[in-house]
mmCIF file of C-alpha atoms in Angstrom:
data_model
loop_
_atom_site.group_PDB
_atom_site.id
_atom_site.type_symbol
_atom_site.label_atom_id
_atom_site.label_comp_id
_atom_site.label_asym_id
_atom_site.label_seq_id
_atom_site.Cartn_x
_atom_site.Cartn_y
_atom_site.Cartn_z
ATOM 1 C CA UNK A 1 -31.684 -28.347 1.542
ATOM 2 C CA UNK A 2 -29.828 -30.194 4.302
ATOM 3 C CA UNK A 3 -28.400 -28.522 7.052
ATOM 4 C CA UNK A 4 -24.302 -27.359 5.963
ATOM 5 C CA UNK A 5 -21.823 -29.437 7.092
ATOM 6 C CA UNK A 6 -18.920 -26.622 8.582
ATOM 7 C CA UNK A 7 -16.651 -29.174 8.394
ATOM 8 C CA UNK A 8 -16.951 -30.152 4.621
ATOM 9 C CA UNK A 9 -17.191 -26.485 3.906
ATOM 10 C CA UNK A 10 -13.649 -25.790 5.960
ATOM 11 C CA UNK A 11 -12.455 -28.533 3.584
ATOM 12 C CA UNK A 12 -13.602 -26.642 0.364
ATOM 13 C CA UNK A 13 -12.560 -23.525 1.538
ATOM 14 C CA UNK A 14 -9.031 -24.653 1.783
ATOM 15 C CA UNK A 15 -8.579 -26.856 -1.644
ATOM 16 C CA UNK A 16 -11.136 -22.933 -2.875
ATOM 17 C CA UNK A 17 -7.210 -21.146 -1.771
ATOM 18 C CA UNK A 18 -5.096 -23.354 -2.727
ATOM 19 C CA UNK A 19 -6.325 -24.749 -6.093
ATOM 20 C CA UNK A 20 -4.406 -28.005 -6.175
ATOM 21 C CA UNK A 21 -6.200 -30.742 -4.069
ATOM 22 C CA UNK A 22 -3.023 -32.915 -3.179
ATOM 23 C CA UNK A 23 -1.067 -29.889 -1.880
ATOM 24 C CA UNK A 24 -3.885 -29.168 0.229
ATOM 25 C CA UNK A 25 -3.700 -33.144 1.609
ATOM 26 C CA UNK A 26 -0.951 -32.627 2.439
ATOM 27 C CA UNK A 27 -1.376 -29.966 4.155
ATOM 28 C CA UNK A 28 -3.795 -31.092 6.298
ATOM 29 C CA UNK A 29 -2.264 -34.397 7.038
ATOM 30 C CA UNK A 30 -4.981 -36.257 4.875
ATOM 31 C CA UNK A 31 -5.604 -38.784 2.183
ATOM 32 C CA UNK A 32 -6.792 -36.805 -1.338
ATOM 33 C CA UNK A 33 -9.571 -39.491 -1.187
ATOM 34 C CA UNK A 34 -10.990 -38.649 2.113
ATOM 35 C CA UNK A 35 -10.392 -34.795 1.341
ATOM 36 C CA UNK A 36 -12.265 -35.549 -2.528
ATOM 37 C CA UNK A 37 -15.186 -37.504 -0.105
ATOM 38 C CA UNK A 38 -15.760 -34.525 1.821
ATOM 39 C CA UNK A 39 -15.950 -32.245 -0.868
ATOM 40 C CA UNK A 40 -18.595 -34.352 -2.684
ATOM 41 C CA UNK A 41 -20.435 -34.724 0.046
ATOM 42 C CA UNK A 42 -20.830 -30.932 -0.073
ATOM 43 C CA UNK A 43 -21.674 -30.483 -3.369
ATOM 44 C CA UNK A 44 -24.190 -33.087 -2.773
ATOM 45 C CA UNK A 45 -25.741 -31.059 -0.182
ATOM 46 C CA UNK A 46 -25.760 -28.132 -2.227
ATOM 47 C CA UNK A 47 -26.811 -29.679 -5.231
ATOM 48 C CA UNK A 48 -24.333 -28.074 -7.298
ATOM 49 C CA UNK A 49 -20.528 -28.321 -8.467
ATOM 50 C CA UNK A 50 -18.014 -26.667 -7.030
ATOM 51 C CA UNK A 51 -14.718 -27.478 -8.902
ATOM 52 C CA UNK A 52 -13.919 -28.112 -12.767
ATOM 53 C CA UNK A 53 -10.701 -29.657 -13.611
ATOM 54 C CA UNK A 54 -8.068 -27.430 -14.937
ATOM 55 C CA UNK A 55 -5.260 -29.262 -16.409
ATOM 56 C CA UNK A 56 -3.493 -30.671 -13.105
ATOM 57 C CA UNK A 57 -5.222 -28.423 -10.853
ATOM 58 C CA UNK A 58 -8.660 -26.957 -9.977
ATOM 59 C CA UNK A 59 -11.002 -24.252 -10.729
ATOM 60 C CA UNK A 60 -14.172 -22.901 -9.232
ATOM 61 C CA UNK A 61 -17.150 -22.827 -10.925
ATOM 62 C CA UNK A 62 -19.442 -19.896 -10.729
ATOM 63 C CA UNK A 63 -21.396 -21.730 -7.613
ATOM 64 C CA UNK A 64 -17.635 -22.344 -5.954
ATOM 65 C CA UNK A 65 -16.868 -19.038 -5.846
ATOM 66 C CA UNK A 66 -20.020 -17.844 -4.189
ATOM 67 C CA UNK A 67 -19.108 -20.960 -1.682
ATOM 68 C CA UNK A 68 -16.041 -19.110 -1.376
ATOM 69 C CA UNK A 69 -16.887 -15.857 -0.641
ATOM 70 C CA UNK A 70 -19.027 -16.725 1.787
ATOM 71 C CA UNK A 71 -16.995 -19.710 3.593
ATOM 72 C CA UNK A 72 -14.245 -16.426 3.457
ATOM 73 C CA UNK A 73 -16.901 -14.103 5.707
ATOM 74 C CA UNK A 74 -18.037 -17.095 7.743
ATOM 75 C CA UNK A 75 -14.542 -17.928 8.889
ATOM 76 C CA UNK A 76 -13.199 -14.765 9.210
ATOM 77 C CA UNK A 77 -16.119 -13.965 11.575
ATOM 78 C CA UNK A 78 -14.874 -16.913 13.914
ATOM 79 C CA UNK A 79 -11.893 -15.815 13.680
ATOM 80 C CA UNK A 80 -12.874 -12.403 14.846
ATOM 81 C CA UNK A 81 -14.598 -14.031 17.628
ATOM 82 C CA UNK A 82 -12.126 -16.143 19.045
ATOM 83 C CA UNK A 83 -9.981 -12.997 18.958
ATOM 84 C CA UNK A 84 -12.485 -11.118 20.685
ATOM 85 C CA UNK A 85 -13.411 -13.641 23.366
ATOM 86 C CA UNK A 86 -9.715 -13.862 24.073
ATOM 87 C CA UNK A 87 -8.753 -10.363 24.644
ATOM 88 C CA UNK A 88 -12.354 -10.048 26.986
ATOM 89 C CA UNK A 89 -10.604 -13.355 29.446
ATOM 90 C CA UNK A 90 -7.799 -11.137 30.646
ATOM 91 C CA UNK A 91 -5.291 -13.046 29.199
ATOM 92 C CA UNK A 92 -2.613 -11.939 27.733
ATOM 93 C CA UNK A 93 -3.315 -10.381 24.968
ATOM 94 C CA UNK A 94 -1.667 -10.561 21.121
ATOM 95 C CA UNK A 95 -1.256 -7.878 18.639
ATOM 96 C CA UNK A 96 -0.457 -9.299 14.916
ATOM 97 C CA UNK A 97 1.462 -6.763 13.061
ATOM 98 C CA UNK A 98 1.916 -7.215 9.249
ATOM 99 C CA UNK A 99 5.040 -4.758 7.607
ATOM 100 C CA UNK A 100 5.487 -4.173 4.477
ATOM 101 C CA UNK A 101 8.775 -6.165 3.963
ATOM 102 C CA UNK A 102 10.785 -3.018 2.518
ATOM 103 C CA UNK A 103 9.647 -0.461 5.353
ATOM 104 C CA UNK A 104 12.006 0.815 7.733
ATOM 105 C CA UNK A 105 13.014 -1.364 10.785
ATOM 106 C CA UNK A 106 13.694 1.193 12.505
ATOM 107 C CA UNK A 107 10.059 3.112 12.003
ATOM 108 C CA UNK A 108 8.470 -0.116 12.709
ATOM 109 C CA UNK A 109 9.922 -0.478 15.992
ATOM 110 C CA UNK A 110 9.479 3.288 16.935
ATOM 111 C CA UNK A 111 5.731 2.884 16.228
ATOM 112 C CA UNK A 112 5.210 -0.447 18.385
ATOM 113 C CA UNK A 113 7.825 0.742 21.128
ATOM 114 C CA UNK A 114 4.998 1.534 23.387
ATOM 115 C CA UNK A 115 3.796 -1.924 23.313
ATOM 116 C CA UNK A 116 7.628 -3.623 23.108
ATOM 117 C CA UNK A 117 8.191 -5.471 26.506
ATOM 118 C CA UNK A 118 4.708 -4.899 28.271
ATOM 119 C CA UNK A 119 4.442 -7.792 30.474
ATOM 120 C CA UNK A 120 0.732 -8.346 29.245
ATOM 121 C CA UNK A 121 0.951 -7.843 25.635
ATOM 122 C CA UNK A 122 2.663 -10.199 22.929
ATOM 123 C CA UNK A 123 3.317 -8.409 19.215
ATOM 124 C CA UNK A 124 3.673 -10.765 16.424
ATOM 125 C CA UNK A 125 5.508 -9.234 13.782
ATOM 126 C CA UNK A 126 5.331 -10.808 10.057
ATOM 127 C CA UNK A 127 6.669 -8.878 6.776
ATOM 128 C CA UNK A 128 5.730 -9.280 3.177
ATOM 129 C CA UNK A 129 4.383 -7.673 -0.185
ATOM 130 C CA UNK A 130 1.672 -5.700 0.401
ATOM 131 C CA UNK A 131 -1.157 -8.247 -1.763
ATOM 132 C CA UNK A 132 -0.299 -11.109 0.856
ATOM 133 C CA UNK A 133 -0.454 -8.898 3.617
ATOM 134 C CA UNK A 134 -3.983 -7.514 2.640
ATOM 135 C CA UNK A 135 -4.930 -10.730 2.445
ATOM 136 C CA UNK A 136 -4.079 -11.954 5.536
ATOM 137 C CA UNK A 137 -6.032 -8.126 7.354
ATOM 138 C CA UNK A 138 -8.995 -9.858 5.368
ATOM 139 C CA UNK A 139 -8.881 -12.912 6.877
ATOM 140 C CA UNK A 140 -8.200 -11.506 10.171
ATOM 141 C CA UNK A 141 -4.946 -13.203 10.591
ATOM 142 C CA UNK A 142 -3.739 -9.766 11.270
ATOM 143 C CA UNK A 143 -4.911 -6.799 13.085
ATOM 144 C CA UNK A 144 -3.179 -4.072 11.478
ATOM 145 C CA UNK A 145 -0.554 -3.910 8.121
ATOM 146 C CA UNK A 146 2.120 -0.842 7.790
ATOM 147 C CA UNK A 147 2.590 0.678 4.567
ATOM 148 C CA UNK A 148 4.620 3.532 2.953
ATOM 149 C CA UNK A 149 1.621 4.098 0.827
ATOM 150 C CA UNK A 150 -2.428 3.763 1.748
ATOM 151 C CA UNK A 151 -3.808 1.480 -0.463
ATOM 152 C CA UNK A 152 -6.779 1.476 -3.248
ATOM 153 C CA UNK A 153 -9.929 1.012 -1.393
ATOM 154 C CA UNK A 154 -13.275 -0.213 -2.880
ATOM 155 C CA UNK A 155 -16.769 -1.053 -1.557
ATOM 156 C CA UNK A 156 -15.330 -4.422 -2.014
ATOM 157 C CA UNK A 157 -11.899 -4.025 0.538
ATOM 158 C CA UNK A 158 -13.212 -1.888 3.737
ATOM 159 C CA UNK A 159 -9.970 -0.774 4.931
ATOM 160 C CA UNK A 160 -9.342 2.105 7.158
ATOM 161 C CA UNK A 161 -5.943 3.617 6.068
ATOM 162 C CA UNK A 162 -4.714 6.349 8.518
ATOM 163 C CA UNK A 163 -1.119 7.981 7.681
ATOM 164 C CA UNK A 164 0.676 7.691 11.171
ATOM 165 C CA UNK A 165 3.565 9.815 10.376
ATOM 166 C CA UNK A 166 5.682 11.359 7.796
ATOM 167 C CA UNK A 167 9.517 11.725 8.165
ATOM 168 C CA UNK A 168 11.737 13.871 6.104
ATOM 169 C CA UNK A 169 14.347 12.569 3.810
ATOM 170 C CA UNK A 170 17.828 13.491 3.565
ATOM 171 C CA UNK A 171 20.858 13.189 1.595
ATOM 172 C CA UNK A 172 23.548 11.237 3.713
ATOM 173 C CA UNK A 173 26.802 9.843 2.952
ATOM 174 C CA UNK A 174 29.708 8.923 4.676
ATOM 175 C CA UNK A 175 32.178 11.603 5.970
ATOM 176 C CA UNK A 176 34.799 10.712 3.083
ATOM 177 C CA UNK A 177 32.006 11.041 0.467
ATOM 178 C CA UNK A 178 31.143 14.693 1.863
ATOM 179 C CA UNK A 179 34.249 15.584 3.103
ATOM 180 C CA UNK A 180 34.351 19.786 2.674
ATOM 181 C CA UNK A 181 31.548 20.097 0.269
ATOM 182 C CA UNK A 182 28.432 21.985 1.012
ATOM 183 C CA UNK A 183 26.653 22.878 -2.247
ATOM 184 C CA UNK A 184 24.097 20.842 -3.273
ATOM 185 C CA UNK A 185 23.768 20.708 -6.944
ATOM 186 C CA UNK A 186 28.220 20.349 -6.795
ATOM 187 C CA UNK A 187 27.244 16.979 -4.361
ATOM 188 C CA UNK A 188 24.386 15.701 -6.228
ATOM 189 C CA UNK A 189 26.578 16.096 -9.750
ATOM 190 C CA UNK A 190 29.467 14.945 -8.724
ATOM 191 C CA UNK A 191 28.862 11.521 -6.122
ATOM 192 C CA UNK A 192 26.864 8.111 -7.425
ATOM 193 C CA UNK A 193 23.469 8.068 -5.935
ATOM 194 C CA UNK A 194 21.377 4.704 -4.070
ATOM 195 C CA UNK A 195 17.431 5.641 -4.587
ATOM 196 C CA UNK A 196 14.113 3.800 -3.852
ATOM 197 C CA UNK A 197 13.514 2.065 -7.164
ATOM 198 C CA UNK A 198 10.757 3.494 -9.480
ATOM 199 C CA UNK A 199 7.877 1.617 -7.663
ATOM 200 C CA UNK A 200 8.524 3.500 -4.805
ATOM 201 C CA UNK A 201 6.230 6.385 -3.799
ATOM 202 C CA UNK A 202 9.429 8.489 -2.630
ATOM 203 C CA UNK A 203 11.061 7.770 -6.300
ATOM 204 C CA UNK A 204 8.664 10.185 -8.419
ATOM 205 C CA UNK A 205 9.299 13.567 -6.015
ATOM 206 C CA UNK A 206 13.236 12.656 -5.942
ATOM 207 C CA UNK A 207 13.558 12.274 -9.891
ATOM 208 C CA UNK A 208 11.377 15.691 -10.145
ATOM 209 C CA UNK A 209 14.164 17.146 -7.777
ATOM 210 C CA UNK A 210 17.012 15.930 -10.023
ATOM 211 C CA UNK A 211 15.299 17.553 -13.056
ATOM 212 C CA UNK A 212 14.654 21.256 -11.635
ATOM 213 C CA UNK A 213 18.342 20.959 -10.928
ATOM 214 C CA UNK A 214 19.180 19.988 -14.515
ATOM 215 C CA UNK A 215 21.009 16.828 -12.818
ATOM 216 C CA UNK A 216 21.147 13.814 -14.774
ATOM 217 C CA UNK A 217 22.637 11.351 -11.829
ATOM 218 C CA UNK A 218 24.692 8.841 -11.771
ATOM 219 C CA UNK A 219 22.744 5.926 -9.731
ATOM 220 C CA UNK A 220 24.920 3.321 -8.198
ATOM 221 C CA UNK A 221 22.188 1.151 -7.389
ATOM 222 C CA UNK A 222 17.990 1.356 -7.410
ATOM 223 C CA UNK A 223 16.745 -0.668 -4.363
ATOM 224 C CA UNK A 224 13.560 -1.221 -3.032
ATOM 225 C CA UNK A 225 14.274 -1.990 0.970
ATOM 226 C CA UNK A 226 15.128 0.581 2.965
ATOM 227 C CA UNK A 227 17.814 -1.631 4.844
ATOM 228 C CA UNK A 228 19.471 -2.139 2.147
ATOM 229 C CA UNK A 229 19.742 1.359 1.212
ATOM 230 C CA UNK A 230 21.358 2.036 4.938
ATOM 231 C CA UNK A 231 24.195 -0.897 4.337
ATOM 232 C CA UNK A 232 24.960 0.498 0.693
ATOM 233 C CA UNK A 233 25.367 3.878 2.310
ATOM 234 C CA UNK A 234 27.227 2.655 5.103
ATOM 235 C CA UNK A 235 30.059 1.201 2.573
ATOM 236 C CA UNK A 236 30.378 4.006 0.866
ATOM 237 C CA UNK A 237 28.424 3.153 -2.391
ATOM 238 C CA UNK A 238 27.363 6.205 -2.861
ATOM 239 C CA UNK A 239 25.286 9.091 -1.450
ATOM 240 C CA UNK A 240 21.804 7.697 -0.421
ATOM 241 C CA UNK A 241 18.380 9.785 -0.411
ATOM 242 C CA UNK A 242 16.580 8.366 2.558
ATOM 243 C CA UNK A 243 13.939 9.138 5.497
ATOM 244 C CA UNK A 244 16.741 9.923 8.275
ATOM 245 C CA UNK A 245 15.047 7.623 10.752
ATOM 246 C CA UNK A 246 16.331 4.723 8.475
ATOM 247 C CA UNK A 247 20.503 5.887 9.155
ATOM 248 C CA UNK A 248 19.208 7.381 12.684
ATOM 249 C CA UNK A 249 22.026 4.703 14.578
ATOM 250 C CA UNK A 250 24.475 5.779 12.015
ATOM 251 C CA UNK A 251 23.637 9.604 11.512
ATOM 252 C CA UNK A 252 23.975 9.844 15.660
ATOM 253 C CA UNK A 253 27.541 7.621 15.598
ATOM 254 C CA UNK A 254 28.493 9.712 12.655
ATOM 255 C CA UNK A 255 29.484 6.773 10.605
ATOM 256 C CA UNK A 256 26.803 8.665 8.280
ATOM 257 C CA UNK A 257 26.385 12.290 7.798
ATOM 258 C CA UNK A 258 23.776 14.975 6.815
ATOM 259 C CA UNK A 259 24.417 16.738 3.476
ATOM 260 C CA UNK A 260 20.903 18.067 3.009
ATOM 261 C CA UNK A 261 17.626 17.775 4.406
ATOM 262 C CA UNK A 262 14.671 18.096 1.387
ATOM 263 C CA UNK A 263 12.082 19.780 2.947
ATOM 264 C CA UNK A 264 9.236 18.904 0.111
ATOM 265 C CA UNK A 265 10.120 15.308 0.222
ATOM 266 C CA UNK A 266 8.711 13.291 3.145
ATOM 267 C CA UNK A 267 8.424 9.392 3.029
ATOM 268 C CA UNK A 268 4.870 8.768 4.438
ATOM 269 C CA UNK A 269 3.493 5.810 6.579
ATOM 270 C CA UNK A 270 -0.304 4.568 6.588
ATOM 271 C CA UNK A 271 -0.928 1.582 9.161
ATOM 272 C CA UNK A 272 -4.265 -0.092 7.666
ATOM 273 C CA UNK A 273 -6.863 -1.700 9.883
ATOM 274 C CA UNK A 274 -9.648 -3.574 8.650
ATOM 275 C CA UNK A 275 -13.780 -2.403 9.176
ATOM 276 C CA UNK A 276 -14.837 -4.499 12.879
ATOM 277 C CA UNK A 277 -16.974 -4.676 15.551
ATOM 278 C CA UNK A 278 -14.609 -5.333 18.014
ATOM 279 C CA UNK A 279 -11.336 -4.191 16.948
ATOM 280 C CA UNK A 280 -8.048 -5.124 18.741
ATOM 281 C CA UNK A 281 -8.234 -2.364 21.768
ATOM 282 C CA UNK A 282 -4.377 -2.648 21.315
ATOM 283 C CA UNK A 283 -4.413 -0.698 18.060
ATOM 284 C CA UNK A 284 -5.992 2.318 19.995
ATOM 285 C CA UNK A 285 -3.437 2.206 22.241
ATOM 286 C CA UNK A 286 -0.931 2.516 19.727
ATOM 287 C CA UNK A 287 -2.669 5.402 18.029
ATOM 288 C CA UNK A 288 -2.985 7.128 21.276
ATOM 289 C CA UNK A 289 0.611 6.455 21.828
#
């Protein structure tokens, strides 16, 4: 067989993720000729097909996604390395945070304070659904992901998930809303609710709450970021059921106020790390922190 070609197999690897060759030519500011060239020339010197057409598009073969899977491994270990060989030069060094894009702003930056403003360390900070951001802890364009839940793990997905701190959730509201009330179940019954939506892992223990009370609530709104949640509060759209570090600003200016703290309900977050030889020494820093 002759010797691989990394730069035909960088090529595949990129039409492999994107599955439409012209978007990828575009992408790399090339010709879908030259980019088709390369790619031949690599199933030539594998002596096998990589692609099939698929209406407009393309689709691995059984040999293309074994080319994948491996070009996925061989890149992410440069990746790694170039990473590695970076933070060993004594430059300064980068920390690439992925958030789920619902998660608290406010937990976020009380978990990466310690690392805010060092003159020596730059945090990149991206948000997203929790699939893409996987995805991008497997290809090492991240170094850690923060969740509100850990995720399934496989032999196939060698994450580390490591819950980094729970925080209690309360019922706040604005003073109006809660104005000379104190009973719980009276509150609950009688003032339109915000929750996490369904998908939420909070959702299930708060819905379980409701129904040992015998409360059927009325929800003003369902809604899966936790910022929103905080503005909807805020206005007075109802009474919200939220970690208190989300409305900690508000809860301290009393704009917001504490009708109840549940002390069985805790909203839980996991930061996720990925199985390496030479992990990001910032990440220990943080968990020493």
């Amino acid at each position: 067989m002759a010797e691989l070609n990394y730069k035909h197999l960088r090529y595949f690897w990129a039409v492999a993720h994107d599955g439409n060759l012209t978007r990828t030519a575009e992408r790399l500011n090339l010709s879908q000729s030259a980019l088709s060239t390369q790619i031949r020339k690599l199933e030539e010197s594998l002596g096998t097909k990589l692609f099939e057409k698929q209406g407009r598009g393309l689709a691995l073969t059984e040999a293309g996604r074994i080319a994948r899977d491996h070009a996925d491994a061989i890149f992410s270990a440069g990746a790694e390395l170039a990473a590695t060989l970076a933070q060993s030069t004594g430059a300064r060094r980068v920390l690439r945070v992925g958030a789920l894009s619902t998660l608290s702003r406010n937990f976020q930056l009380s978990f990466l304070r310690p690392l805010i403003g060092r003159a020596d360390v730059e945090v990149v900070l991206r948000s997203g659904p929790q699939p893409d951001l996987l995805a991008q802890l497997e290809a090492h364009r991240l170094d850690l992901v923060l969740l509100n839940a850990a995720p399934p793990r496989d032999a196939a997905t060698p994450w580390i998930a490591r819950q980094i701190d729970a925080q209690p959730v309360s019922l706040v509201g604005t003073p109006g809303l809660l104005a000379g009330r104190s009973d719980l179940t009276e509150i609950l019954s009688a003032e339109p609710l915000v929750l996490p939506t369904i998908e939420s892992p909070l959702r299930g223990g708060i819905d379980a709450l409701l129904g040992r009370l015998g409360i059927a609530p009325r929800i003003a709104a369902e809604v899966d970021d936790m910022a929103m949640i905080r503005l909807l509060a805020r206005e007075g759209a109802g009474l919200a059921v939220v970690p208190a570090i989300v409305v900690a600003d508000e809860l301290a200016a009393g704009t917001l106020v504490e009708a109840h703290r549940f002390e069985d309900l805790a909203e839980t977050f996991t930061a996720v790390t990925l199985e390496r030889r030479y992990p990001n020494p910032l990440i220990g820093e943080l968990f020493a922190a």
